[in-house]
Amino acid sequence: MINTRDILSTIEMIRHQCLDIRTITMGISLKDCMSEDMGRAIDKIKEKILRKAEKLVKTGEEIEAEFGIPIVNKRISVTPISIIGEPTGTADYAPFAVALDEAGKEVGVDFIGGFSALVHKGMTPGERNFIRSIPEALASTDIVCSSVNVGTTRAGINMDAVALMGEAVKQAAERTADQGGLGAAKLVVFCNAVEDNPFMAGAFHGIGEGDCVINVGVSGPGVVYAAIADMKGANLGEIAEQIKKTAFHITRMGELVAREASRRLGAEFGIVDLSLAPTPAQGDSVARILEAMGLETCGGCGTTAALALLNDAVKKGGVMASSNVGGLSGAFIPVSEDEGMIAAARSGVLRLEKLEAMTCVCSVGLDMIAVPGDTPAETLSAIIADEAAIGMVNNKTTAVRIIPVPGGKVGDEVSFGGLLGTAPIMPCSKVSASEFIHRGGRIPAPIHSQKN
């Protein structure tokens, strides 16, 4: 039951604390678009996206106007293209990306995700070709996002795929050197990827999902910060309780928007993803929440513990507010997209090693991190492998979105604009991991994966 006090409180959050619906993402199944003829498959893909998402942007704008709730992005996710395109036998999947880009632009969405592959245990020849197509696909499109899942707790880590992904990240950055390596910013490598994630660049419509589904991503770092900023003298248990109450309130708003969008679009209601997704704007930072708990600077000792408290409290509050909480739900720590993280990285307090430790307890992983352009592909692969190992052993989703900025050196900065923000180029280890990466094979699943 929503009362007058709840309504007034929500208005205050929207006006002064950067509360918004970060995205309405329509998931569209393309399984019925498969064909041995590439031209036929592409035609069917474009027709279905145009038909299903025709009113997505307009509906989002109408809900935004009627309810007074900002909806920042309208997005689409589709069934992994490596699956849809494989029957064609093509060695080049880039035309599928171009088709997605064209369809997404025609319906007016901000991003379209699902140029993706699931290769956590092995790869078919088609999936190898797909991964090799990623750099060209991202260089030749504007709004397409790509993701590859290279490991799971049940399967282990496919190190052959990890090696290929280090090369793909490097090439994606080099092919978009005139944009600071933007291609790599649209590419994420997962362990334990989820099928209902509405956030980019990792969104894809899982093969277990329905034909057309609405997933909503709610964000509110500014709201959480405001809720605890004045709690001087409160202990950490009391802070956790306040975060839970705030997350509950935010999630209720997300559920309202998700159900309304689903009803108007005639689509199934999927999930609400309550993820504290920051922006470069002042007052909309996860890092500043951690500092409000008592840290001098994000990245200092105690940061991982504070982030664990935040992530857990957000999830608990969200689960109490909705039976449809899903996606990633928790706290994101993208360096370039968080004003406080940017400041901490500039000062040298926040380093890659500390970020890796933080990924053990955040909702995803190493996100929007810029490193020198001369970083070898094998080093990128090793960073991916380390992060996948954290996800595999801890039975959680982890990911890497790292940008080797062409020509960039430690201390430089690269600006992507908009929500992608500005990234200080951070140092990473110069110790070679080449021999380790080129061994290939599969890192076996941990013993606790045997649950049957």
Coordinates of N, CA and C in Angstrom, one line a residue, residues 30 38 45 78-98 100 112-119 122-139 141 144-150 161 164-165 167-169 171-172 175 186-190 201 203-204:
L30 N 15.1 -14.6 -30.0 CA 15.3 -14.7 -31.5 C 15.4 -16.2 -31.9
M38 N 21.9 -16.7 -44.1 CA 22.2 -15.6 -43.3 C 21.3 -14.4 -43.6
I45 N 15.4 -11.4 -37.9 CA 15.8 -10.7 -36.6 C 15.3 -9.3 -36.6
V78 N 18.8 -9.4 -26.6 CA 18.3 -10.5 -27.5 C 19.1 -11.8 -27.1
T79 N 18.5 -12.9 -27.6 CA 19.2 -14.2 -27.5 C 20.6 -14.2 -28.0
P80 N 21.5 -14.8 -27.3 CA 22.9 -14.7 -27.8 C 23.1 -15.0 -29.3
I81 N 23.7 -14.1 -30.0 CA 23.8 -14.2 -31.4 C 24.7 -15.3 -31.9
S82 N 25.6 -15.8 -31.0 CA 26.4 -16.9 -31.4 C 25.5 -18.2 -31.7
I83 N 24.4 -18.3 -30.9 CA 23.5 -19.4 -31.1 C 22.6 -19.2 -32.3
I84 N 22.1 -18.0 -32.5 CA 21.2 -17.7 -33.6 C 21.9 -17.8 -34.9
G85 N 23.2 -17.3 -35.0 CA 23.9 -17.3 -36.2 C 24.6 -18.5 -36.6
E86 N 24.8 -19.5 -35.7 CA 25.6 -20.6 -36.0 C 25.1 -21.5 -37.2
P87 N 23.8 -21.7 -37.3 CA 23.3 -22.5 -38.4 C 23.7 -22.0 -39.8
T88 N 24.0 -20.7 -39.9 CA 24.4 -20.2 -41.2 C 25.8 -20.7 -41.6
G89 N 26.6 -21.1 -40.7 CA 27.9 -21.6 -41.0 C 28.9 -20.5 -41.3
T90 N 28.5 -19.2 -41.0 CA 29.4 -18.1 -41.3 C 30.6 -18.0 -40.5
A91 N 31.7 -17.5 -41.1 CA 32.9 -17.2 -40.3 C 32.9 -15.8 -39.8
D92 N 32.0 -15.0 -40.3 CA 32.0 -13.5 -39.9 C 30.6 -13.2 -39.4
Y93 N 30.5 -12.9 -38.1 CA 29.2 -12.6 -37.5 C 28.9 -11.1 -37.4
A94 N 29.8 -10.3 -37.9 CA 29.6 -8.8 -37.8 C 28.4 -8.3 -38.5
P95 N 27.9 -9.0 -39.6 CA 26.6 -8.5 -40.2 C 25.5 -8.6 -39.3
F96 N 25.5 -9.6 -38.4 CA 24.4 -9.7 -37.4 C 24.4 -8.5 -36.5
A97 N 25.6 -8.0 -36.1 CA 25.8 -6.9 -35.2 C 25.2 -5.6 -35.9
V98 N 25.6 -5.5 -37.2 CA 25.1 -4.4 -38.0 C 23.6 -4.4 -38.0
L100 N 21.5 -5.7 -35.8 CA 21.0 -5.3 -34.5 C 21.1 -3.8 -34.3
I112 N 21.6 -2.0 -27.5 CA 21.1 -3.3 -27.7 C 22.1 -4.3 -27.4
G113 N 21.8 -5.2 -26.5 CA 22.8 -6.2 -26.0 C 22.4 -7.6 -26.5
G114 N 23.4 -8.5 -26.5 CA 23.1 -9.9 -26.9 C 24.0 -10.3 -28.0
F115 N 25.0 -9.5 -28.4 CA 26.0 -10.0 -29.3 C 26.9 -10.8 -28.4
S116 N 26.5 -12.0 -28.1 CA 27.0 -12.7 -26.9 C 27.2 -14.2 -27.3
A117 N 28.0 -14.8 -26.4 CA 28.3 -16.3 -26.5 C 28.4 -16.8 -25.1
L118 N 28.0 -18.1 -25.0 CA 28.2 -18.8 -23.7 C 29.1 -20.0 -24.0
V119 N 30.4 -19.9 -23.5 CA 31.4 -20.8 -23.9 C 32.1 -21.3 -22.6
G122 N 33.2 -25.2 -23.2 CA 33.8 -25.5 -24.5 C 33.3 -24.6 -25.6
M123 N 33.9 -24.7 -26.8 CA 33.5 -23.9 -27.9 C 33.3 -24.7 -29.2
T124 N 32.3 -24.4 -29.9 CA 32.1 -25.0 -31.2 C 32.9 -24.2 -32.2
P125 N 33.2 -24.7 -33.4 CA 33.9 -23.8 -34.4 C 33.2 -22.5 -34.7
G126 N 31.8 -22.5 -34.7 CA 31.1 -21.3 -34.9 C 31.3 -20.3 -33.8
E127 N 31.4 -20.8 -32.5 CA 31.6 -19.9 -31.4 C 33.0 -19.3 -31.4
R128 N 34.0 -20.0 -31.9 CA 35.3 -19.5 -32.1 C 35.3 -18.3 -33.1
N129 N 34.6 -18.6 -34.2 CA 34.4 -17.6 -35.3 C 33.7 -16.4 -34.7
F130 N 32.7 -16.6 -33.9 CA 32.0 -15.5 -33.3 C 32.9 -14.6 -32.5
I131 N 33.7 -15.2 -31.6 CA 34.6 -14.4 -30.8 C 35.5 -13.6 -31.6
R132 N 36.0 -14.2 -32.7 CA 37.0 -13.5 -33.5 C 36.3 -12.3 -34.3
S133 N 35.0 -12.4 -34.4 CA 34.2 -11.3 -35.1 C 33.9 -10.1 -34.2
I134 N 34.1 -10.3 -32.9 CA 33.6 -9.2 -31.9 C 34.3 -7.9 -32.2
P135 N 35.6 -7.8 -32.4 CA 36.2 -6.5 -32.6 C 35.6 -5.7 -33.8
E136 N 35.5 -6.4 -34.9 CA 34.9 -5.8 -36.1 C 33.4 -5.4 -35.8
A137 N 32.7 -6.3 -35.1 CA 31.3 -6.0 -34.9 C 31.1 -4.7 -34.0
L138 N 32.0 -4.5 -33.0 CA 31.9 -3.4 -32.2 C 32.4 -2.1 -32.8
A139 N 33.4 -2.3 -33.7 CA 33.9 -1.1 -34.4 C 33.0 -0.6 -35.5
T141 N 29.6 -0.7 -35.4 CA 28.3 -0.3 -34.8 C 28.4 0.7 -33.7
V144 N 25.5 -1.4 -30.2 CA 25.6 -2.8 -29.9 C 26.6 -3.1 -28.8
C145 N 26.2 -3.9 -27.8 CA 27.0 -4.4 -26.8 C 27.2 -5.9 -26.8
S146 N 28.4 -6.3 -26.4 CA 28.8 -7.7 -26.5 C 29.2 -8.3 -25.2
S147 N 29.0 -9.6 -25.0 CA 29.4 -10.3 -23.8 C 29.7 -11.7 -24.1
V148 N 30.6 -12.3 -23.3 CA 31.0 -13.7 -23.4 C 31.1 -14.3 -22.0
N149 N 30.5 -15.4 -21.8 CA 30.6 -16.1 -20.5 C 31.6 -17.2 -20.6
V150 N 32.7 -17.1 -19.9 CA 33.8 -18.0 -20.0 C 34.0 -19.0 -18.9
A161 N 38.9 -20.0 -24.2 CA 38.1 -18.9 -24.4 C 38.6 -17.6 -23.8
L164 N 41.3 -16.2 -26.0 CA 40.7 -15.5 -27.1 C 40.1 -14.2 -26.7
M165 N 39.5 -14.1 -25.5 CA 38.9 -12.8 -25.1 C 39.9 -11.8 -24.8
E167 N 42.6 -11.3 -26.5 CA 42.9 -10.8 -27.8 C 41.7 -9.9 -28.3
A168 N 40.5 -10.4 -28.1 CA 39.3 -9.6 -28.5 C 39.2 -8.3 -27.9
V169 N 39.5 -8.2 -26.6 CA 39.4 -6.9 -25.9 C 40.5 -6.0 -26.5
Q171 N 41.9 -6.0 -29.4 CA 41.6 -5.6 -30.8 C 40.4 -4.7 -30.9
A172 N 39.4 -4.9 -30.0 CA 38.3 -4.0 -29.9 C 38.7 -2.6 -29.6
R175 N 40.7 -1.1 -32.7 CA 39.8 -0.8 -33.8 C 39.0 0.5 -33.6
K186 N 32.3 -1.6 -24.6 CA 31.1 -2.2 -24.9 C 31.2 -3.7 -24.9
L187 N 32.2 -4.2 -24.3 CA 32.5 -5.7 -24.2 C 32.8 -6.1 -22.8
V188 N 32.1 -7.1 -22.3 CA 32.3 -7.6 -21.0 C 32.4 -9.1 -21.0
V189 N 33.3 -9.6 -20.2 CA 33.6 -11.0 -20.1 C 33.1 -11.5 -18.7
F190 N 32.3 -12.5 -18.7 CA 31.6 -13.0 -17.5 C 32.1 -14.4 -17.0
A201 N 27.1 -3.5 -20.3 CA 27.2 -4.1 -21.6 C 26.8 -5.6 -21.6
A203 N 24.0 -7.3 -20.9 CA 22.6 -7.8 -21.0 C 22.5 -8.8 -22.3
F204 N 21.9 -9.9 -22.0 CA 21.5 -10.8 -23.1 C 20.2 -11.5 -22.7

